[in-house]
Coordinates of C-alpha atoms and ligand atoms in Angstrom, one line a residue:
M1 CA 0.0 0.0 0.0
L2 CA 1.4 3.4 -1.1
Q3 CA 1.4 6.1 1.6
V4 CA 1.6 9.6 0.3
A5 CA 2.0 12.9 2.2
V6 CA 0.6 16.0 0.5
V7 CA 2.0 19.2 2.1
G8 CA -0.5 22.0 1.8
S9 CA -4.3 21.8 1.9
G10 CA -5.0 24.5 -0.7
P11 CA -6.6 23.7 -4.0
S12 CA -3.5 22.1 -5.5
G13 CA -3.0 19.9 -2.4
V14 CA -6.6 18.8 -2.3
Y15 CA -6.8 18.2 -6.1
A16 CA -3.6 16.1 -5.8
A17 CA -5.1 14.1 -3.0
Q18 CA -8.3 13.6 -5.0
G19 CA -6.3 12.4 -8.1
L20 CA -4.4 9.9 -5.9
V21 CA -7.5 8.3 -4.3
Q22 CA -9.8 8.5 -7.3
Q23 CA -8.0 6.3 -9.8
D24 CA -7.6 2.6 -10.4
Q25 CA -4.0 2.3 -11.6
V26 CA -2.6 2.0 -8.1
P27 CA -5.3 0.8 -5.8
G28 CA -5.5 1.5 -2.0
I29 CA -3.3 4.6 -1.9
R30 CA -3.6 6.5 1.4
V31 CA -3.0 10.2 1.6
D32 CA -2.2 12.4 4.6
V33 CA -2.8 16.1 3.7
L34 CA -0.6 18.1 6.1
D35 CA -0.9 21.9 6.6
R36 CA 0.9 24.2 8.9
L37 CA -2.4 25.8 9.8
P38 CA -5.1 24.1 11.8
C39 CA -7.6 25.0 9.0
P40 CA -7.7 23.6 5.5
Y41 CA -8.2 25.1 2.0
G42 CA -5.2 27.5 1.7
L43 CA -6.1 30.6 -0.2
V44 CA -9.7 29.6 -0.7
R45 CA -10.0 30.3 3.0
Y46 CA -7.3 32.9 3.4
G47 CA -7.2 34.7 0.0
V48 CA -10.5 34.5 -1.8
A49 CA -12.3 37.7 -0.9
P50 CA -14.9 37.4 1.9
D51 CA -17.6 39.1 -0.2
H52 CA -17.2 36.4 -2.9
E53 CA -19.4 33.8 -1.2
K54 CA -19.9 31.7 -4.3
I55 CA -16.2 31.1 -4.8
K56 CA -15.8 30.6 -1.1
S57 CA -18.4 27.9 -1.3
L58 CA -15.9 25.8 -3.3
Q59 CA -14.6 24.8 0.2
G60 CA -17.6 22.4 0.2
T61 CA -16.1 20.6 -2.8
L62 CA -12.7 20.5 -1.3
R63 CA -14.2 19.2 1.9
T64 CA -15.6 16.1 0.3
V65 CA -12.0 15.1 -0.7
L66 CA -10.6 15.7 2.8
E67 CA -13.4 13.5 4.2
H68 CA -12.6 10.6 1.8
E69 CA -12.0 7.4 3.7
R70 CA -8.4 7.1 2.5
V71 CA -7.6 10.8 3.0
R72 CA -6.6 12.3 6.4
F73 CA -6.3 16.0 7.2
L74 CA -3.4 16.7 9.6
G75 CA -3.4 20.4 10.5
G76 CA -0.9 22.4 12.6
I77 CA 2.1 20.6 11.1
R78 CA 4.7 22.9 9.5
I79 CA 7.2 21.2 7.3
G80 CA 10.6 23.0 7.5
P81 CA 13.0 24.3 10.1
D82 CA 10.5 25.3 12.8
G83 CA 8.5 22.1 12.4
L84 CA 9.2 18.7 10.9
P85 CA 12.2 18.7 8.6
A86 CA 11.5 17.8 5.0
T87 CA 14.1 15.0 5.2
R88 CA 12.3 13.4 8.1
L89 CA 8.9 13.7 6.4
R90 CA 10.5 11.8 3.5
D91 CA 11.3 8.9 5.8
L92 CA 7.6 8.6 6.9
Y93 CA 6.0 8.3 3.4
H94 CA 6.7 6.6 0.1
A95 CA 6.1 9.9 -1.6
V96 CA 5.7 13.6 -0.7
V97 CA 3.8 16.1 -2.9
Y98 CA 4.6 19.7 -1.9
C99 CA 1.7 22.0 -2.6
V100 CA 2.8 24.9 -0.3
G101 CA 1.7 27.8 -2.5
A102 CA 3.4 31.2 -2.6
A103 CA 3.2 32.7 0.8
T104 CA 4.9 36.1 0.5
D105 CA 4.7 39.1 -1.8
R106 CA 6.9 40.5 -4.6
R107 CA 8.8 43.6 -3.8
L108 CA 8.6 46.9 -5.7
G109 CA 12.2 47.7 -5.1
V110 CA 11.6 51.5 -4.9
P111 CA 12.7 53.9 -2.1
G112 CA 10.1 54.4 0.6
E113 CA 8.6 50.9 0.2
E114 CA 9.1 50.3 4.0
L115 CA 7.4 53.5 5.2
P116 CA 4.6 53.1 7.7
G117 CA 1.4 53.0 5.8
S118 CA 2.9 51.1 2.9
W119 CA 1.7 47.4 3.0
S120 CA 1.7 44.5 0.7
A121 CA -1.7 43.5 -0.5
T122 CA -0.7 40.0 0.8
D123 CA -0.7 41.4 4.4
F124 CA -4.0 43.3 3.9
V125 CA -5.7 40.2 2.4
S126 CA -4.4 38.0 5.2
W127 CA -5.7 40.5 7.8
Y128 CA -9.3 40.7 6.5
S129 CA -9.2 36.9 5.9
A130 CA -8.2 36.2 9.6
H131 CA -4.9 34.5 8.8
P132 CA -3.5 33.8 12.3
D133 CA 0.1 34.9 11.4
V134 CA -1.0 38.6 10.9
E135 CA -0.4 40.8 13.8
S136 CA -0.9 44.2 12.3
D137 CA -4.3 45.9 12.2
G138 CA -3.5 49.6 11.6
F139 CA -4.1 49.4 7.8
V140 CA -6.8 52.1 7.4
V141 CA -6.2 54.1 10.6
G142 CA -5.9 57.8 9.7
A143 CA -6.1 57.2 6.0
R144 CA -8.3 59.3 3.7
A145 CA -6.8 58.4 0.3
A146 CA -5.4 55.0 -0.7
V147 CA -3.2 53.9 -3.7
V148 CA -3.3 50.3 -4.8
I149 CA -0.3 49.5 -7.1
G150 CA -1.0 46.9 -9.7
V151 CA -4.0 46.0 -11.8
G152 CA -4.4 42.3 -11.2
N153 CA -7.4 40.6 -9.6
V154 CA -5.9 40.9 -6.1
A155 CA -5.7 44.7 -6.7
V156 CA -9.3 44.6 -7.6
D157 CA -10.2 42.6 -4.5
V158 CA -8.4 44.9 -2.1
T159 CA -9.8 48.0 -3.8
R160 CA -13.3 46.6 -3.6
I161 CA -12.9 45.7 0.1
L162 CA -11.7 49.2 0.8
A163 CA -14.8 50.6 -1.0
R164 CA -17.4 48.4 0.6
G165 CA -19.6 49.7 3.4
A166 CA -20.1 48.2 6.8
A167 CA -23.4 46.6 6.0
E168 CA -22.0 44.7 3.1
L169 CA -18.9 43.6 5.0
S170 CA -20.8 42.5 8.1
A171 CA -22.6 39.9 6.0
T172 CA -19.3 38.1 5.4
D173 CA -17.2 35.9 7.6
M174 CA -14.6 38.7 8.1
P175 CA -13.1 38.7 11.6
Q176 CA -14.8 41.2 14.0
A177 CA -11.8 43.5 14.5
A178 CA -11.2 43.9 10.7
L179 CA -14.9 44.5 10.2
A180 CA -14.9 47.2 12.9
A181 CA -11.8 48.8 11.4
L182 CA -13.1 48.8 7.9
A183 CA -16.5 50.0 9.0
G184 CA -14.9 53.0 10.6
S185 CA -12.6 53.7 7.7
Q186 CA -12.4 57.3 6.4
V187 CA -10.8 56.2 3.1
R188 CA -12.8 58.0 0.5
E189 CA -10.6 57.9 -2.6
I190 CA -8.8 54.8 -3.9
Q191 CA -6.6 55.0 -6.9
M192 CA -5.7 51.6 -8.5
V193 CA -2.7 52.1 -10.8
G194 CA -1.2 50.1 -13.6
R195 CA 2.3 50.7 -15.1
R196 CA 1.1 49.6 -18.5
G197 CA -2.1 50.2 -20.5
P198 CA -5.7 49.2 -20.0
S199 CA -5.4 46.4 -22.7
Q200 CA -2.6 44.9 -20.6
A201 CA -4.3 44.9 -17.2
R202 CA -4.4 41.4 -15.6
F203 CA -7.8 41.7 -14.0
T204 CA -10.7 39.7 -15.4
T205 CA -13.8 41.4 -16.8
K206 CA -16.2 40.0 -14.2
E207 CA -14.1 41.4 -11.4
L208 CA -13.6 44.7 -13.1
R209 CA -17.3 45.1 -13.8
E210 CA -18.1 44.5 -10.2
L211 CA -16.3 47.7 -9.2
G212 CA -18.9 49.6 -11.2
G213 CA -21.8 48.1 -9.3
L214 CA -20.6 49.0 -5.7
P215 CA -23.1 50.9 -3.7
D216 CA -22.3 54.5 -2.9
T217 CA -19.1 54.4 -5.0
E218 CA -18.2 56.3 -8.1
V219 CA -15.8 54.8 -10.6
V220 CA -13.7 57.2 -12.6
V221 CA -11.4 56.7 -15.6
D222 CA -9.8 59.3 -17.7
P223 CA -10.4 58.8 -21.4
A224 CA -7.2 60.7 -22.3
E225 CA -5.2 58.3 -20.2
L226 CA -6.9 55.2 -21.7
A227 CA -6.3 56.6 -25.2
L228 CA -2.5 56.4 -24.7
D229 CA -3.0 52.7 -25.4
P230 CA -3.3 52.1 -29.2
A231 CA -5.2 48.9 -28.4
Y232 CA -7.8 50.9 -26.5
L233 CA -8.4 53.0 -29.6
D234 CA -8.6 49.9 -31.8
P235 CA -9.3 46.8 -29.7
S236 CA -10.3 44.6 -32.7
A237 CA -7.0 42.7 -32.6
L238 CA -7.1 42.0 -28.8
P239 CA -8.0 38.6 -27.3
A240 CA -11.6 38.5 -26.2
A241 CA -10.8 38.8 -22.4
Q242 CA -8.8 42.0 -22.9
R243 CA -11.3 43.4 -25.4
R244 CA -14.1 43.0 -22.8
N245 CA -12.0 44.9 -20.2
V246 CA -11.5 47.7 -22.7
E247 CA -15.2 47.8 -23.4
V248 CA -16.1 48.0 -19.7
L249 CA -13.6 50.9 -19.3
R250 CA -14.9 52.7 -22.3
G251 CA -18.4 52.3 -21.0
W252 CA -17.4 54.1 -17.8
T253 CA -16.0 57.0 -19.8
E254 CA -19.3 57.4 -21.6
R255 CA -21.8 57.3 -18.7
P256 CA -22.7 60.3 -16.6
P257 CA -20.7 60.5 -13.3
A258 CA -22.6 58.7 -10.5
A259 CA -22.6 60.3 -7.1
G260 CA -21.0 58.3 -4.2
S261 CA -19.3 59.0 -0.9
R262 CA -16.4 56.9 -2.1
R263 CA -14.5 57.1 -5.4
I264 CA -12.4 54.6 -7.2
R265 CA -10.0 55.9 -9.9
L266 CA -8.5 53.5 -12.3
R267 CA -5.2 54.9 -13.6
F268 CA -2.8 53.6 -16.3
F269 CA 0.7 54.2 -17.7
L270 CA 2.1 55.2 -14.3
R271 CA 5.2 53.4 -12.9
P272 CA 5.9 53.8 -9.2
V273 CA 9.3 55.2 -8.6
E274 CA 9.2 56.3 -4.9
L275 CA 7.0 56.4 -1.8
L276 CA 7.2 59.8 -0.3
P277 CA 6.9 60.5 3.5
D278 CA 4.6 63.1 5.0
G279 CA 5.9 65.4 7.7
I280 CA 6.0 62.7 10.4
G281 CA 7.7 59.9 8.5
H282 CA 4.5 58.1 7.4
V283 CA 3.7 57.5 3.8
G284 CA 2.0 60.6 2.3
A285 CA 2.1 60.1 -1.5
V286 CA 3.4 57.8 -4.2
R287 CA 5.6 59.3 -7.0
F288 CA 4.9 57.8 -10.4
E289 CA 6.6 58.3 -13.7
R290 CA 4.3 58.7 -16.6
T291 CA 5.0 55.9 -19.1
L292 CA 4.1 55.3 -22.8
P293 CA 3.8 52.1 -24.7
D294 CA 7.0 50.9 -26.4
G295 CA 5.1 49.0 -29.2
L296 CA 6.5 45.7 -27.9
G297 CA 4.0 45.1 -25.0
G298 CA 6.2 47.1 -22.5
V299 CA 6.5 50.7 -21.6
T300 CA 9.1 53.4 -21.6
G301 CA 9.5 56.2 -19.1
T302 CA 8.8 59.8 -20.2
G303 CA 10.7 61.6 -17.4
R304 CA 7.5 63.2 -16.3
Y305 CA 6.3 62.5 -12.8
E306 CA 3.1 62.7 -10.8
D307 CA 2.7 62.5 -7.1
V308 CA -0.6 60.9 -5.9
E309 CA -1.6 61.5 -2.3
A310 CA -2.1 58.4 -0.2
Q311 CA -1.9 57.7 3.6
L312 CA -2.4 54.0 2.7
V313 CA -0.5 52.2 0.0
L314 CA -1.2 48.6 -0.9
R315 CA 1.4 47.0 -3.1
S316 CA -0.4 44.4 -5.2
V317 CA 2.3 43.4 -7.6
G318 CA 2.1 39.6 -7.2
Y319 CA 2.8 36.8 -4.7
R320 CA 6.1 34.9 -4.4
G321 CA 7.0 31.4 -3.3
V322 CA 9.3 31.0 -0.4
P323 CA 12.1 28.4 -0.2
L324 CA 11.4 25.3 1.9
E325 CA 14.6 24.0 3.6
G326 CA 15.5 20.6 2.2
L327 CA 13.9 21.3 -1.3
P328 CA 15.7 22.9 -4.3
F329 CA 14.5 26.4 -5.2
D330 CA 14.6 28.6 -8.2
A331 CA 15.1 32.0 -6.6
D332 CA 14.4 33.9 -9.9
R333 CA 11.0 32.3 -10.4
G334 CA 10.2 31.6 -6.7
T335 CA 9.3 28.0 -7.6
V336 CA 10.7 24.5 -7.1
P337 CA 12.3 23.1 -10.3
H338 CA 10.5 20.2 -11.6
L339 CA 9.8 17.9 -14.6
A340 CA 6.1 17.2 -15.0
G341 CA 5.7 17.7 -11.3
R342 CA 8.8 15.5 -10.3
V343 CA 11.2 17.6 -8.2
L344 CA 14.5 18.2 -9.9
R345 CA 17.7 18.2 -7.7
A346 CA 20.7 19.5 -9.6
G347 CA 18.9 18.8 -12.9
S348 CA 18.0 15.2 -12.0
V349 CA 14.6 13.8 -10.8
A350 CA 14.5 13.2 -7.1
P351 CA 12.5 10.0 -6.6
G352 CA 9.4 10.3 -4.4
E353 CA 9.3 14.1 -4.3
Y354 CA 6.7 16.1 -6.3
V355 CA 5.2 19.6 -6.5
A356 CA 1.9 21.0 -7.6
G357 CA 0.1 24.4 -7.6
W358 CA 1.7 27.8 -7.2
I359 CA 5.0 26.5 -5.9
K360 CA 5.3 24.5 -9.1
R361 CA 4.0 27.1 -11.7
G362 CA 4.4 30.4 -9.9
P363 CA 1.7 32.6 -8.4
T364 CA -0.8 32.9 -11.3
G365 CA -4.0 31.1 -12.1
V366 CA -7.4 30.6 -10.6
I367 CA -8.5 27.8 -8.4
G368 CA -9.5 25.6 -11.3
T369 CA -6.0 26.0 -12.9
N370 CA -4.6 23.9 -10.1
R371 CA -6.7 20.9 -11.1
P372 CA -4.8 20.0 -14.4
C373 CA -1.6 21.1 -12.7
A374 CA -2.1 18.5 -9.9
K375 CA -3.3 15.9 -12.4
E376 CA 0.0 16.1 -14.2
T377 CA 1.9 15.7 -10.9
V378 CA -0.3 12.7 -9.9
T379 CA 0.2 11.1 -13.2
S380 CA 4.0 11.2 -12.7
L381 CA 3.7 9.9 -9.2
L382 CA 1.5 7.0 -10.3
E383 CA 4.0 6.1 -13.0
D384 CA 6.7 6.0 -10.3
A385 CA 4.6 4.1 -7.8
P386 CA 5.9 0.6 -8.5
A387 CA 9.5 1.7 -7.6
L388 CA 8.4 3.8 -4.6
V389 CA 6.4 1.2 -2.8
H390 CA 9.4 -0.9 -2.0
R391 CA 10.9 1.6 0.3
E392 CA 10.2 0.7 4.0
V393 CA 8.1 3.4 5.8
P394 CA 6.3 3.3 9.1
R395 CA 3.0 1.4 9.0
D396 CA 1.2 4.4 10.6
P397 CA 2.7 7.7 9.8
L398 CA 0.4 9.5 12.3
A399 CA 1.8 7.5 15.1
A400 CA 5.3 8.3 13.9
L401 CA 4.4 12.0 13.7
R402 CA 3.2 11.8 17.3
A403 CA 6.4 10.1 18.3
E404 CA 8.2 13.1 17.0
G405 CA 6.3 15.2 19.5
L406 CA 3.8 16.6 17.0
R407 CA 0.2 17.1 17.9
P408 CA -1.7 17.3 14.6
V409 CA -5.1 19.0 14.4
E410 CA -7.2 16.2 12.9
W411 CA -10.5 16.6 11.0
S412 CA -12.5 16.6 14.3
G413 CA -10.4 19.5 15.5
W414 CA -11.1 21.4 12.3
Q415 CA -14.8 20.7 12.7
A416 CA -14.6 22.0 16.3
I417 CA -13.1 25.2 14.8
E418 CA -16.0 25.5 12.4
R419 CA -18.4 25.1 15.3
A420 CA -16.6 27.8 17.3
E421 CA -16.7 30.2 14.3
A422 CA -20.5 29.6 13.9
A423 CA -21.0 30.1 17.7
L424 CA -18.9 33.3 17.6
G425 CA -21.0 34.6 14.7
A426 CA -24.2 33.8 16.4
S427 CA -23.1 35.7 19.5
L428 CA -22.3 38.8 17.4
G429 CA -25.6 38.6 15.4
R430 CA -23.7 37.7 12.3
G431 CA -23.2 34.5 10.2
V432 CA -20.0 32.5 10.6
V433 CA -17.2 34.8 11.9
K434 CA -13.6 33.6 11.5
L435 CA -11.3 33.2 14.5
P436 CA -8.2 35.4 13.7
D437 CA -5.5 34.2 16.1
W438 CA -3.5 31.0 16.9
Q439 CA -4.6 30.8 20.5
A440 CA -8.3 31.0 19.6
L441 CA -7.9 28.5 16.8
M442 CA -6.0 26.0 18.9
T443 CA -8.3 26.3 21.9
A444 CA -11.3 25.7 19.6
A445 CA -9.6 22.8 18.0
E446 CA -9.2 21.1 21.3
A447 CA -12.9 21.3 22.2
K448 CA -14.5 17.9 22.5
D449 CA -17.1 16.7 20.0
P450 CA -20.6 17.5 21.1
L451 CA -22.4 14.4 22.3
Ligands
LIG1 C1 -5.8 37.2 -2.6 C2 -6.2 36.1 -3.6 C3 -7.5 35.9 -4.0 C4 -7.8 34.9 -4.9 N1 -9.1 34.8 -5.3 C5 -9.4 33.9 -6.2 C6 -10.8 33.8 -6.6 O1 -11.7 34.5 -6.2 N2 -11.1 32.8 -7.5 C7 -10.1 32.0 -8.0 O2 -10.4 31.1 -8.8 N3 -8.8 32.0 -7.6 C8 -8.5 33.0 -6.7 N4 -7.2 33.1 -6.3 C9 -6.2 32.2 -6.8 C10 -6.2 30.8 -6.0 O3 -6.3 31.2 -4.7 C11 -4.9 30.1 -6.2 O4 -4.9 29.6 -7.6 C12 -4.7 28.8 -5.4 O5 -5.1 29.0 -4.0 C13 -3.3 28.2 -5.4 O6 -3.4 27.0 -4.8 P1 -2.1 26.3 -4.0 O7 -2.7 25.1 -3.5 O8 -1.0 26.2 -4.9 O9 -1.7 27.3 -2.8 P2 -2.5 27.8 -1.5 O10 -3.9 28.0 -1.8 O11 -1.7 29.0 -1.1 O12 -2.2 26.6 -0.5 C14 -1.0 26.4 0.1 C15 -1.1 25.7 1.5 O13 0.1 25.2 1.9 C16 0.2 25.5 3.3 N5 1.7 25.5 3.6 C17 2.6 26.5 3.2 N6 3.8 26.2 3.7 C18 3.7 25.1 4.4 C19 4.6 24.3 5.2 N7 5.9 24.7 5.2 N8 4.2 23.2 5.8 C20 2.9 22.9 5.8 N9 2.0 23.6 5.1 C21 2.4 24.6 4.4 C22 -0.5 26.8 3.5 O14 -0.9 27.0 4.9 C23 -1.7 26.6 2.6 O15 -2.8 26.1 3.2 C24 -6.8 34.1 -5.4 C25 -5.5 34.3 -5.0 C26 -5.2 35.3 -4.1 C27 -3.7 35.5 -3.7
LIG2 N1 -11.5 36.6 -8.6 C1 -10.5 35.9 -9.1 O1 -10.7 35.0 -9.9 C2 -9.1 36.1 -8.5 C3 -9.0 37.0 -7.4 C4 -7.7 37.2 -7.0 C5 -6.6 36.6 -7.6 N2 -6.8 35.8 -8.6 C6 -5.7 35.2 -9.3 O2 -4.5 35.0 -8.6 C7 -3.4 35.3 -9.3 C8 -2.5 36.4 -8.7 O3 -3.1 37.6 -8.8 P1 -2.3 39.0 -8.6 O4 -3.2 40.1 -8.8 O5 -1.5 38.9 -7.3 O6 -1.2 38.9 -9.7 P2 -1.2 39.3 -11.3 O7 -2.4 39.0 -12.0 O8 0.1 38.8 -11.8 O9 -1.1 40.9 -11.3 C9 0.0 41.6 -10.8 C10 0.0 43.1 -11.2 O10 1.1 43.7 -10.6 C11 1.7 44.5 -11.6 N3 3.2 44.7 -11.3 C12 4.1 43.7 -11.1 N4 5.3 44.2 -10.8 C13 5.1 45.6 -10.8 C14 5.9 46.7 -10.5 N5 7.2 46.5 -10.2 N6 5.4 47.9 -10.5 C15 4.1 48.1 -10.8 N7 3.2 47.1 -11.1 C16 3.7 45.9 -11.1 C17 1.5 43.8 -12.9 O11 1.7 44.6 -14.0 P3 2.4 44.0 -15.3 O12 1.3 43.3 -16.0 O13 2.8 45.3 -16.1 O14 3.6 43.2 -14.9 C18 0.0 43.4 -12.7 O15 -0.8 44.4 -13.0 C19 -3.9 35.7 -10.7 O16 -3.8 34.6 -11.6 C20 -5.3 36.1 -10.5 O17 -6.1 36.0 -11.6 C21 -8.1 35.5 -9.1

């Protein structure tokens, strides 16, 4: 019987587990899905925006996999230096599939990036999603104007959350402290800024369009700025997705301005060059250089600058994988080198080690993209299975993990967290409300099953 550890319970980990137990080629495979958090689902729980209930509900589909009779969720187990070393994990299973995602943010690399008031979108998302590692909560304090750098879907998410009113946010599972902070926010103007043109923005049309439907919020675009993009003036050669984006933006230039107490401005052809302090060392503005298309898909600087006021700056320029000790790492791409999902060590396949998801491909792609990605990896693993199964491993890896002094949060522990979050929500007159800190999660996980 082949015993496999999947590290990471986000979409790629769960799809990998599903692929392993729902096939006939190698019968009887058992899969332990380990996660450093006591809660499963990765970015579906800790990234997908709380006001996107339909996408959040995909957790239900992932859940059925984790409840499969040959799959076991083992939360609260970090693989790496502060937890179980990857080399030790390798001793406990015939194969290990790393699906650890991309936990950190890309840097802008401009002066002033570290000023107070400048945050990565990664931190902001983790905060309103109740990720237990987040300790900051001062994001919107004292801010009237915000700049979001980047025009991908994460930029749209954080812009939308900043623009939402208290009533809309309170219907979500956002933790109470984040809800209170956002409900009291004085941010009235949000500028979301792309360094290239509207036809090159990375957001998808559905997400873009949603900005235009936010209550009490005006969306503003400058037709002259859009027109710097030749593809905006003649979108006929654009792929359908980009053409639709351009059409939505054009529609916004043509409609009469709607009144709203909040305003979102979409800006293009502005490259961030510096974050400027105010008089007390907090961020006060972002200096951008005006760019123009270079005809090759990129932009060139014009030497003209514009300072945009902001007491809150969210840098939304992409996520980045972090190296996991004991695994090779491509520092340029932020991924683990692989061949069809098989980990490559010094250019050669490392038997029994695999990757899937963002740590394999880099931090792009929607939830569904991880399914074929995991399938490719599982296909490789199944091909290797006859050779892997001969290696001697403990009969019960869970007992071996416990013998290492680890105390995994099992499925019943996660269910206890779910009950605690439902109870917290009920006590606050809301729906489910997420527990935002380690202590609350671990205390809840230890609660006994109700009779
Ligand atoms: C803010 C945001 C919003 C998004 N919204 C959407 C959306 O609305 N719709 C959509 O289709 N896609 C969305 N996506 C994309 C989608 O979330 C990703 O495609 C997907 O989550 C990537 O899956 P993954 O399994 O590779 O990584 P993750 O989902 O990041 O899962 C990685 C898991 O590994 C665990 N882990 C990490 N390191 C260790 C370790 N050392 N030991 C043990 N466990 C570890 C983590 O705790 C985590 O649970 C969004 C992405 C972001 C960043
Ligand atoms: N609702 C959803 O379906 C949803 C929600 C959230 C996330 N996601 C997915 O998750 C993935 C990650 O999203 P993401 O928004 O983090 O990444 P992304 O789509 O790669 O967008 C990153 C943005 O940052 C810009 N950027 C990068 N470096 C920059 C720099 N130095 N200066 C200025 N701008 C810079 C990019 O501009 P350039 O193009 O010029 O490089 C781009 O606009 C995507 O695949 C996304 O679709 C999906």
